[in-house]
XYZ file of C-alpha atoms in Angstrom:
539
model
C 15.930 25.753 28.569
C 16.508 27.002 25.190
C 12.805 26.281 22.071
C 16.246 24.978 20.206
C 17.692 22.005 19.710
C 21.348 22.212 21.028
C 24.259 20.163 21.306
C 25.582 19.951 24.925
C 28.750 21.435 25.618
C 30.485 17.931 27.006
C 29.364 16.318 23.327
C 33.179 15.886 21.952
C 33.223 16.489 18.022
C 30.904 17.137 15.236
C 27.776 15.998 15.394
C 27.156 16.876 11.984
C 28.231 13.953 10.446
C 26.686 11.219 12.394
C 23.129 13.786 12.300
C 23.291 13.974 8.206
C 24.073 9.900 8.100
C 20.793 9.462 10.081
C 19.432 11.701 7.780
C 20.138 10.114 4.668
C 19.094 6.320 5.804
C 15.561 7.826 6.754
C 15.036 7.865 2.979
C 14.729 4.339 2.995
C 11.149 5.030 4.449
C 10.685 7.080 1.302
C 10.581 3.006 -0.235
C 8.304 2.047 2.561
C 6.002 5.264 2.454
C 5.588 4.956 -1.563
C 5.176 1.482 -1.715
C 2.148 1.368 0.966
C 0.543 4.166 -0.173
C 0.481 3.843 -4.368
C -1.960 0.943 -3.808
C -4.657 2.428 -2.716
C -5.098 5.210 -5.727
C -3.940 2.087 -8.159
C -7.288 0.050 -6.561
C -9.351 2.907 -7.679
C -8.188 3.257 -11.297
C -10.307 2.223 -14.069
C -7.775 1.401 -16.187
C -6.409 -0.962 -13.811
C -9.529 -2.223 -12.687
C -10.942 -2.638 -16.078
C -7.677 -4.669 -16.869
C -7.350 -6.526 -13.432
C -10.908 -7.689 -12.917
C -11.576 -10.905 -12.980
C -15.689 -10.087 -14.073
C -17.070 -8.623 -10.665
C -18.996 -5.024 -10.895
C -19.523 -2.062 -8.678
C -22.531 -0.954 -7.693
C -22.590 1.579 -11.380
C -22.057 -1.573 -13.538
C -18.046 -0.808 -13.615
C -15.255 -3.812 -13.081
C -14.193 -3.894 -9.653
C -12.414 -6.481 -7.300
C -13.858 -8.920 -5.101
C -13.265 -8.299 -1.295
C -11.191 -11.442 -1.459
C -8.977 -10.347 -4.473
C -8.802 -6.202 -3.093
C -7.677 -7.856 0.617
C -4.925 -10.133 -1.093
C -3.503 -7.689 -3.296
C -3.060 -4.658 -0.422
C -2.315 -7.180 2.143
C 0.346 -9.331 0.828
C 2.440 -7.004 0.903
C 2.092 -6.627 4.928
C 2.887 -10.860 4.722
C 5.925 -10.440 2.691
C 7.393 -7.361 5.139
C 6.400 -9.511 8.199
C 8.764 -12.255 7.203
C 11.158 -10.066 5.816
C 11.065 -7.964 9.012
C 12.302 -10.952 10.836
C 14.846 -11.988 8.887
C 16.525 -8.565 9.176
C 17.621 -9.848 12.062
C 20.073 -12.621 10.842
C 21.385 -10.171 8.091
C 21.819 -7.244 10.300
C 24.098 -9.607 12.392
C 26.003 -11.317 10.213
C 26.330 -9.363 7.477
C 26.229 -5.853 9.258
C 23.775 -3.294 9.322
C 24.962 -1.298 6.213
C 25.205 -4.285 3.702
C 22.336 -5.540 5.236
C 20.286 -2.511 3.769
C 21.571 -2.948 0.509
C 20.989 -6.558 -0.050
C 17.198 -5.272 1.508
C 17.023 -2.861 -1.240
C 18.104 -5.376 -4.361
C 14.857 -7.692 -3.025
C 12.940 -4.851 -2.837
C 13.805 -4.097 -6.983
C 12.985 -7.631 -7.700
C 9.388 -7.314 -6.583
C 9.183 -3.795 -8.211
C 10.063 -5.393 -11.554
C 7.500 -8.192 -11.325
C 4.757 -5.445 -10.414
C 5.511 -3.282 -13.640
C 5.733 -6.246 -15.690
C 2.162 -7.546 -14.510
C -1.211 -7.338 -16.613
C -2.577 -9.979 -14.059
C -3.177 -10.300 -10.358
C -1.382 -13.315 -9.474
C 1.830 -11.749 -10.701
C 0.871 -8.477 -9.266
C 0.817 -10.099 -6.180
C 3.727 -12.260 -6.425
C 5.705 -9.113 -7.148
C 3.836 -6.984 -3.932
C 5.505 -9.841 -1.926
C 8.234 -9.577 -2.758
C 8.400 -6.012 -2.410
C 6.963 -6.262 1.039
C 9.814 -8.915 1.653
C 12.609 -6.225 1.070
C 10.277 -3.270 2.799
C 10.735 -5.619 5.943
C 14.009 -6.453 5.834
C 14.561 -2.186 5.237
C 12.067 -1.137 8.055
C 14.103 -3.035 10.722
C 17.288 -2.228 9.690
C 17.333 1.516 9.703
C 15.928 2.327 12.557
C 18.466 -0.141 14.215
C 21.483 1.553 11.547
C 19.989 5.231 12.984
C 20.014 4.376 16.656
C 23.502 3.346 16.379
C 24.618 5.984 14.921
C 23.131 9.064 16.249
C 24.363 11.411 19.304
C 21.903 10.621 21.969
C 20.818 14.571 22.515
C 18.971 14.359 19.017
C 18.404 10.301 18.601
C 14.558 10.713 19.198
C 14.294 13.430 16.044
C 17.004 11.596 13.919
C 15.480 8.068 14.015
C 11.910 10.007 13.836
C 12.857 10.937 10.471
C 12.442 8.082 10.136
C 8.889 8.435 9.630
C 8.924 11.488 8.114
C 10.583 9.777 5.121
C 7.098 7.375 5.182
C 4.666 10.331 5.424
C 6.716 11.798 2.131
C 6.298 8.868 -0.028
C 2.813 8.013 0.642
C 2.306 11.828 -0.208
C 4.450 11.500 -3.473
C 2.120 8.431 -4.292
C -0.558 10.339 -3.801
C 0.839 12.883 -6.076
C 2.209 10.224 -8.716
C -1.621 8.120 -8.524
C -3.665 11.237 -9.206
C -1.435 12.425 -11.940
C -1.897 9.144 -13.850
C -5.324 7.642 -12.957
C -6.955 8.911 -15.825
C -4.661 7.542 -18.788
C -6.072 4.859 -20.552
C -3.222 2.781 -20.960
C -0.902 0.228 -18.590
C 0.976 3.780 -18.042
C -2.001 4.275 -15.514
C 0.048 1.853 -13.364
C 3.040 1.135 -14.551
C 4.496 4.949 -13.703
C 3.533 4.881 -10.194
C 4.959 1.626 -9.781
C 8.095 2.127 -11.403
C 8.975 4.980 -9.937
C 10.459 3.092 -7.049
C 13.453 2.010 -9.012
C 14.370 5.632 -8.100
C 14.394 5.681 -4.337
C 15.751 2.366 -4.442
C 18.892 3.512 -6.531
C 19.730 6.506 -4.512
C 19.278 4.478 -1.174
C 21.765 1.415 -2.701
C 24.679 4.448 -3.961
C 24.328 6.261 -0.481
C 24.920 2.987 1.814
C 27.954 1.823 -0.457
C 29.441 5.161 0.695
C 28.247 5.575 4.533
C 30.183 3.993 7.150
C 29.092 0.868 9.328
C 28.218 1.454 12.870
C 30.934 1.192 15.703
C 28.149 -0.978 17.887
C 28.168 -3.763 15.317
C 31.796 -3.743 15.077
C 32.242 -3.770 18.727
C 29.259 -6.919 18.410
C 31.854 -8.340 15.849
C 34.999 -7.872 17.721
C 36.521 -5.656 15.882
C 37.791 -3.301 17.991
C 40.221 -1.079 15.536
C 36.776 -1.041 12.618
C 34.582 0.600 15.742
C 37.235 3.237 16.265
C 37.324 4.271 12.994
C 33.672 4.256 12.505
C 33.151 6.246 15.643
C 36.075 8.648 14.264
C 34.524 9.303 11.259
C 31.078 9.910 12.781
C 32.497 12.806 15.040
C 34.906 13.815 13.376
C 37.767 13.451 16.129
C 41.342 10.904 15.750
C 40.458 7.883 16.343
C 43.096 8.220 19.545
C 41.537 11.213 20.501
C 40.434 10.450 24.273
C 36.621 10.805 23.829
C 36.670 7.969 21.027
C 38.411 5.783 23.383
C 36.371 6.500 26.101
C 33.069 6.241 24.699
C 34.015 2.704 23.149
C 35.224 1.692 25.851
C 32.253 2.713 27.404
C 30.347 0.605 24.700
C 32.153 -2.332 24.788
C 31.880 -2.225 28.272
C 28.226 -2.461 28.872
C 28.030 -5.194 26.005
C 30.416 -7.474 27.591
C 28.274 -6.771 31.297
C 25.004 -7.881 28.937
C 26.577 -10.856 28.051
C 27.676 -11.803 31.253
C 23.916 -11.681 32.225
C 23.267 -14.541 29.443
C 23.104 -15.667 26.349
C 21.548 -13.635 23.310
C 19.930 -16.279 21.757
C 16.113 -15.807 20.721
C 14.979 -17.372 23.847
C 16.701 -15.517 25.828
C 14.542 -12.530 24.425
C 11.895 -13.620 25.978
C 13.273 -13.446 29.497
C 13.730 -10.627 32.260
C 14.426 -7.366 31.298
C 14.694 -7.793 27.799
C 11.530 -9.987 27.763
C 9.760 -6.921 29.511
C 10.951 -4.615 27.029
C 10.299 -6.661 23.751
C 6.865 -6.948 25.231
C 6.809 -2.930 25.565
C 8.305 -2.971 22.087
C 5.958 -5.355 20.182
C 2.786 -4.397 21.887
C 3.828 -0.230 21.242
C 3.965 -1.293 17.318
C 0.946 -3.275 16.937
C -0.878 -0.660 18.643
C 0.258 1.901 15.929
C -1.509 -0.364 14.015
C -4.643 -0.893 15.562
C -5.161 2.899 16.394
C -6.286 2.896 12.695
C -3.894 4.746 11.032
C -3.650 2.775 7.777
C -7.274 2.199 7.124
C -6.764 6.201 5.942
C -4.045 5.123 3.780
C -4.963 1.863 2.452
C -8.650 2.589 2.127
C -9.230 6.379 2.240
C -9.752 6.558 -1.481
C -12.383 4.300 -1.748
C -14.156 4.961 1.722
C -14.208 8.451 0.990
C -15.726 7.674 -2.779
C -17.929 5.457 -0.863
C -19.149 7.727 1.530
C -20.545 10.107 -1.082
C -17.699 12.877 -1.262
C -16.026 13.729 -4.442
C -13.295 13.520 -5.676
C -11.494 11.708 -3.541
C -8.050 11.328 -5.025
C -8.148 14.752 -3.869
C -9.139 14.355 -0.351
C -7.025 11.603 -0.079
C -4.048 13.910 -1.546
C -5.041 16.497 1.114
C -4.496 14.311 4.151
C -1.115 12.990 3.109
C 0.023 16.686 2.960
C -1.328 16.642 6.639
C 0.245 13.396 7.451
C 4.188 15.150 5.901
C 3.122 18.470 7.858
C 2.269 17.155 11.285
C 5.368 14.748 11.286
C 7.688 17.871 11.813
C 6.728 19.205 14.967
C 6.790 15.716 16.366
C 10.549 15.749 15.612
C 10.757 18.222 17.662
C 8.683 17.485 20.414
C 10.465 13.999 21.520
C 13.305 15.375 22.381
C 12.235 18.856 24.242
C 8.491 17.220 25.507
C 9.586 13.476 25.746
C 8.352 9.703 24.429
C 6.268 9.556 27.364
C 4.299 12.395 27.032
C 4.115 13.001 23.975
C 2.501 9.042 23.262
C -0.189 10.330 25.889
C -1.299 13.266 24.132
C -1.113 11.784 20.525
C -3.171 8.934 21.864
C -5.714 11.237 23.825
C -6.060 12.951 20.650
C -6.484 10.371 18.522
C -9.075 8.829 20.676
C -11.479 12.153 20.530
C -11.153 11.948 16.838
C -12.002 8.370 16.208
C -15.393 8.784 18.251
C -16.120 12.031 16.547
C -15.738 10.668 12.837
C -17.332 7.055 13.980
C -20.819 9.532 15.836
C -20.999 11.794 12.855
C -20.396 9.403 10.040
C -22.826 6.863 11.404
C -25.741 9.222 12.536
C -25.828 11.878 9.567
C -25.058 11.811 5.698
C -24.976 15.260 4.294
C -22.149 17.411 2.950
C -21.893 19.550 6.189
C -21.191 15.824 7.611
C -19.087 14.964 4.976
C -16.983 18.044 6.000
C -17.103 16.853 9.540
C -15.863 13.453 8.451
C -12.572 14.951 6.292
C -12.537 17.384 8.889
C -10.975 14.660 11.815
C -10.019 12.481 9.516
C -7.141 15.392 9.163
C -7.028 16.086 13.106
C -6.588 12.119 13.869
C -3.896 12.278 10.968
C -2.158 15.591 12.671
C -2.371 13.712 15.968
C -0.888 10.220 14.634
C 1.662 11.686 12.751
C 3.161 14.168 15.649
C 3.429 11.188 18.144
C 2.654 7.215 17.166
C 3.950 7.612 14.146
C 7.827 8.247 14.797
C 7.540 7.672 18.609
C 6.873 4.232 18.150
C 10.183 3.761 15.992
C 12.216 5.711 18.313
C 11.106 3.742 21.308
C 11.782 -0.029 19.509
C 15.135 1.672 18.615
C 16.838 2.477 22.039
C 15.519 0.373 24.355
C 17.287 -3.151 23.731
C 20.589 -3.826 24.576
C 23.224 -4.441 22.353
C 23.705 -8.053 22.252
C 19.815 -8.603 21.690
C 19.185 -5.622 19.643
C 18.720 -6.837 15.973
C 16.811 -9.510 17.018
C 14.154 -7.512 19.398
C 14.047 -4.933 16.695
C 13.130 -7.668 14.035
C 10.411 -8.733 16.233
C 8.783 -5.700 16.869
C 8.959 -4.502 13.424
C 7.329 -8.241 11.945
C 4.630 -7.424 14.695
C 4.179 -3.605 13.348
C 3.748 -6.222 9.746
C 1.260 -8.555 10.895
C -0.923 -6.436 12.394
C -0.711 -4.475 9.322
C -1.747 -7.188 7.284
C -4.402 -8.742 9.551
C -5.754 -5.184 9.107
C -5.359 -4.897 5.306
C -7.035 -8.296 4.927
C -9.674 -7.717 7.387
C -11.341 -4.032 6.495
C -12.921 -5.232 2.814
C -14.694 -7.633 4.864
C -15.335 -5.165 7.789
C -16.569 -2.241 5.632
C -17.825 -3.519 2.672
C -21.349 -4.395 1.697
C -22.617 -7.833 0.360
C -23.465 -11.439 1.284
C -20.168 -12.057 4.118
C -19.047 -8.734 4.959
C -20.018 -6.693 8.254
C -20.628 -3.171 6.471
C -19.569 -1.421 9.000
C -18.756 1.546 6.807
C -17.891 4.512 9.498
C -18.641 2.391 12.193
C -15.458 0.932 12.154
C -14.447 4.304 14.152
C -15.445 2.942 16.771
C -12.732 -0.425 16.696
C -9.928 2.243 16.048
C -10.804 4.588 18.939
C -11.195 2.040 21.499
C -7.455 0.700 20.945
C -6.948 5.145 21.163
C -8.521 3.878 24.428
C -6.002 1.445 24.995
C -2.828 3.177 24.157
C -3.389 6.078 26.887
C -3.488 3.211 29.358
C -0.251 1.312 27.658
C 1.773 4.584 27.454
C 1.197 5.087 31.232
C 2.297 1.815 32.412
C 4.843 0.443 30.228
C 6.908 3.328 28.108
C 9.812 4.281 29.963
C 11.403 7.885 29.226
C 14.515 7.378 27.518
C 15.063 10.959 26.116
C 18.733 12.407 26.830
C 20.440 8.617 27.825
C 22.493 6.846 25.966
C 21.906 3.364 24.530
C 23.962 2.096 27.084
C 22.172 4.286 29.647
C 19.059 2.894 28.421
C 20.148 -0.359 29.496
C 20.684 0.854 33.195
C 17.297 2.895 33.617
C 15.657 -0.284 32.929
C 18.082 -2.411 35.183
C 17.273 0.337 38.081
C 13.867 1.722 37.793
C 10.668 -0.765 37.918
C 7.908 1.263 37.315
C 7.389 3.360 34.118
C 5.456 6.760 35.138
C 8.764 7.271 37.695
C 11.213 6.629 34.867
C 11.262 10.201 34.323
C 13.221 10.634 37.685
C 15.831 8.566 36.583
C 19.357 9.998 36.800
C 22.192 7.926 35.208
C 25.000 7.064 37.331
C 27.032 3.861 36.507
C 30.376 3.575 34.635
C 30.180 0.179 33.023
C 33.925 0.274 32.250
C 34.171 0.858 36.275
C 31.946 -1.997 37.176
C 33.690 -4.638 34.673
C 36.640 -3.357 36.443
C 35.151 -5.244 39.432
C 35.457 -8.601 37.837
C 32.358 -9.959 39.892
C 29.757 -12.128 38.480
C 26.890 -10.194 37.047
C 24.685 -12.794 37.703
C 25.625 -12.936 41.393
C 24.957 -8.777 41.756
C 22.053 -6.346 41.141
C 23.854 -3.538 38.953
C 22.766 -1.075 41.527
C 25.130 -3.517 43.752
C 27.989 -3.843 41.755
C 28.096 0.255 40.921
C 28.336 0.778 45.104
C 31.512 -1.741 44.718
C 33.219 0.430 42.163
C 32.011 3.276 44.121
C 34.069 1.757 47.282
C 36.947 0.673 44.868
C 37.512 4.307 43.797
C 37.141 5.780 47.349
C 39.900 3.133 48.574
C 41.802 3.609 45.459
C 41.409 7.762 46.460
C 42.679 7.361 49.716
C 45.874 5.402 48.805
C 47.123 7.563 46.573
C 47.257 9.782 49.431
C 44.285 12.024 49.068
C 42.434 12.729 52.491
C 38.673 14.342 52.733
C 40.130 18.304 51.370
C 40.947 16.456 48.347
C 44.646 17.017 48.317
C 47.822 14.777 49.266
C 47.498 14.278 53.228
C 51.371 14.960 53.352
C 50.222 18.764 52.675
């Protein structure tokens, strides 16, 4: 086993395409990344502050925010993607995945505009909504466009770009906020804001171009549109015999998924898929609650708070840590694994909560304040090699296809509200004043305790999925009951050989129905005259 990343020999095709596609629809986190992170720098402009504030005054005298007004502004966005993250759903299935981003992005412009029009919060807000409406909508659809789309041998690092795209534009806000906090002028603001209009372009031209993906068509019943999708992404004839077989293959295992039940939202709630929505939703809103976005919501001003200076810089620093640490995680799920790799990002991140939560509670000088920025950067490297993409790549592959858009929306709306119960919450839970807990670097403690929590969840309930396909995702978890032996699994079903059965699947375990089409093909061997030497018995 090769440090490399290498296509198998059976893969039929290019890969190139379908790898470079995946590619190009990560940049939609580039919307998502910028958009979270430009708020935090904007909070801590004068400027802005001086023309924003409705009369309250730091601690110096200066206008500043209320806790009230600073916890609406960065958390309605988090409300509007929450909504918007469930109705991706709806619009990735009946309009498709691909149009579905590009309607996404259009709602994403028209809260853009309202921002850089704004001299006052409520319309600062109204626009951040509606922003966070089409951030939603974008965040569940591309992971679901990726994981369509991609060869399974490099899903994991293709749908974990994913992220990367994130880590990039919070680090270009960064860039974008400390070049223009210090004009005097709506500029201040209006720049870093506007600036979106660009990512959201290039995103919109790129998706009126790409191809939709063959699983929605074969969702749709359009068998001829998959084929050509699927042609295009390998680069093969659409009658070449590995583009029949692997739809078949696809369309296969969807029609043995609907013969299990409905796909209505209820039904999402039930059996496997119920397990596995519960995996999904509980993986996201622990990415949340390990404390991640406190850094990038709040860094600026905790840091300022805590006594170091300049912290536009600091806070510049450890988004150049969050973009560096993302690549070797790219690498790592697909040569270490989900499973493992989840384990050591949380054990990491777990030591470095504790560590920043002792040091920046029991001491105050600069050597601590070194400390502090110190793992603040470790937690960051830790979080950004594992929870970060992991947790998209997992939601991604482990629903089945008749269910998928819908589980996805779900556990991307519950990545959104705990977001925003977490923007809303930390003014209250760090700030000082009559109300507020002032917690400052205690709040360490809250985020490594969920650390705490992960290592258990990771053990229990992620199953490894790295090498299978979607559809062989859908068999590990039909087969294997208990997560830390998932790594044992060994696909082995044909679903194209079990429909051929015609039995009820509700009447048959698959592992019941694959020893029937095991028989049928041993029967079917020996009548065509083929005794235990594997030739014609007549010789």
């Amino acid at each position: 086993m090769g440090i490399m990343l290498k296509k198998p020999p059976q893969a039929a095709g290019s890969t190139a395409p379908a790898i470079l596609i995946g590619l190009f629809v990560a940049f939609g986190g580039v919307l998502f990344g910028y958009d979270t992170g430009t708020i935090g720098g904007i909070l801590a402009m004068p400027y802005w502050l001086d023309l924003f504030s409705t009369g309250a005054k730091d601690k110096y005298g200066q206008p500043a925010l209320t806790a009230s007004e600073r916890s609406l502004i960065v958390s309605i966005l988090s409300a509007g993607t929450f909504f918007g993250a469930l109705g991706a759903a709806p619009m990735g299935d009946i309009l498709g995945r691909r149009i579905g981003m590009i309607m996404s992005t259009l709602v994403f412009i028209f809260g853009v505009i309202l921002q850089t029009a704004a001299t006052a919060i409520p319309l600062f807000t109204a626009g951040r909504f509606f922003a966070g409406f089409g951030v939603g909508l974008i965040s569940a659809l591309i992971p679901l466009y990726q994981s369509e789309t991609a060869p399974k041998w490099i899903r994991g690092t293709i749908v974990g770009s994913y992220q990367l795209a994130i880590t990039i534009g919070l680090l270009i806000a960064s860039i974008v906020d400390n070049a223009t906090k210090g004009r005097n002028n709506t500029g201040s603001y209006r720049v870093p804001i506007a600036v979106q209009f660009a990512w959201a372009i290039i995103l919109i031209v790129g998706m009126l171009i790409l191809p939709e993906t063959p699983r929605f068509h074969i969702k749709s019943g359009h068998q001829e549109k998959a084929a050509k999708a699927l042609s295009r992404l390998r680069r093969l004839d659409v009658d070449d015999p590995a583009i029949v077989e692997e739809l078949s293959e696809i369309k296969a295992n969807h029609e043995y998924e609907l013969s299990l039940g409905a796909s209505s939202y209820l039904d999402c709630f039930k059996g496997s898929i119920g397990k596995r929505l519960f995996t999904g939703c509980s993986l996201q809103a622990l990415q949340q609650l390990s404390g991640v976005n406190f850094i990038f919501y709040y860094g600026t001003s905790f840091f300022k708070d805590s006594g170091i200076a300049n912290s536009f810089v600091i806070s510049l620093i450890t988004n150049i840590v969050n973009v560096c640490s993302t690549f070797p995680g790219l690498y790592m799920v697909e040569k270490w694994g989900r499973r493992p790799l989840l384990l050591f990002g949380a054990i990491g991140m777990c030591i470095c909560q504790y560590i920043i939560a002792i040091v920046g509670t029991t001491t105050g000088s600069q050597v601590a304040n070194k400390v502090l920025i110190a793992f603040v950067c470790f937690y960051i490297f830790f979080f950004a090699c594992s929870w970060g993409p992991v947790a998209w790549v997992v939601t991604g592959e482990i629903f089945p296809l008749k269910s998928r858009a819908k589980c996805l929306s779900m556990t991307t709306a519950t990545n959104w509200l705990f977001n925003f119960a977490i923007a809303y919450a930390t003014p209250y839970l760090v700030d000082e004043g009559p109300g507020n807990a002032n917690l400052k670097s205690k709040v360490f403690f809250i985020w490594g305790t969920f650390c705490l929590i992960c290592i258990v969840f990771v053990y229990t309930m992620i199953y490894e999925t790295k090498g299978l396909s979607l559809e062989q995702v859908d068999e590990l978890y039909a087969k294997t009951s208990r997560a830390w032996v998932s790594k044992k699994f060994v696909p082995t079903v044909s679903f194209l050989e079990v429909q051929d059965l015609g039995v009820n699947a509700r009447s048959q375990s698959l592992a019941e129905m694959e020893a029937g089409a095991v028989r049928k093909k041993s029967v079917a061997h020996v009548d065509n005259g083929f005794g235990d030497g594997g030739l014609p018995e007549k010789y």
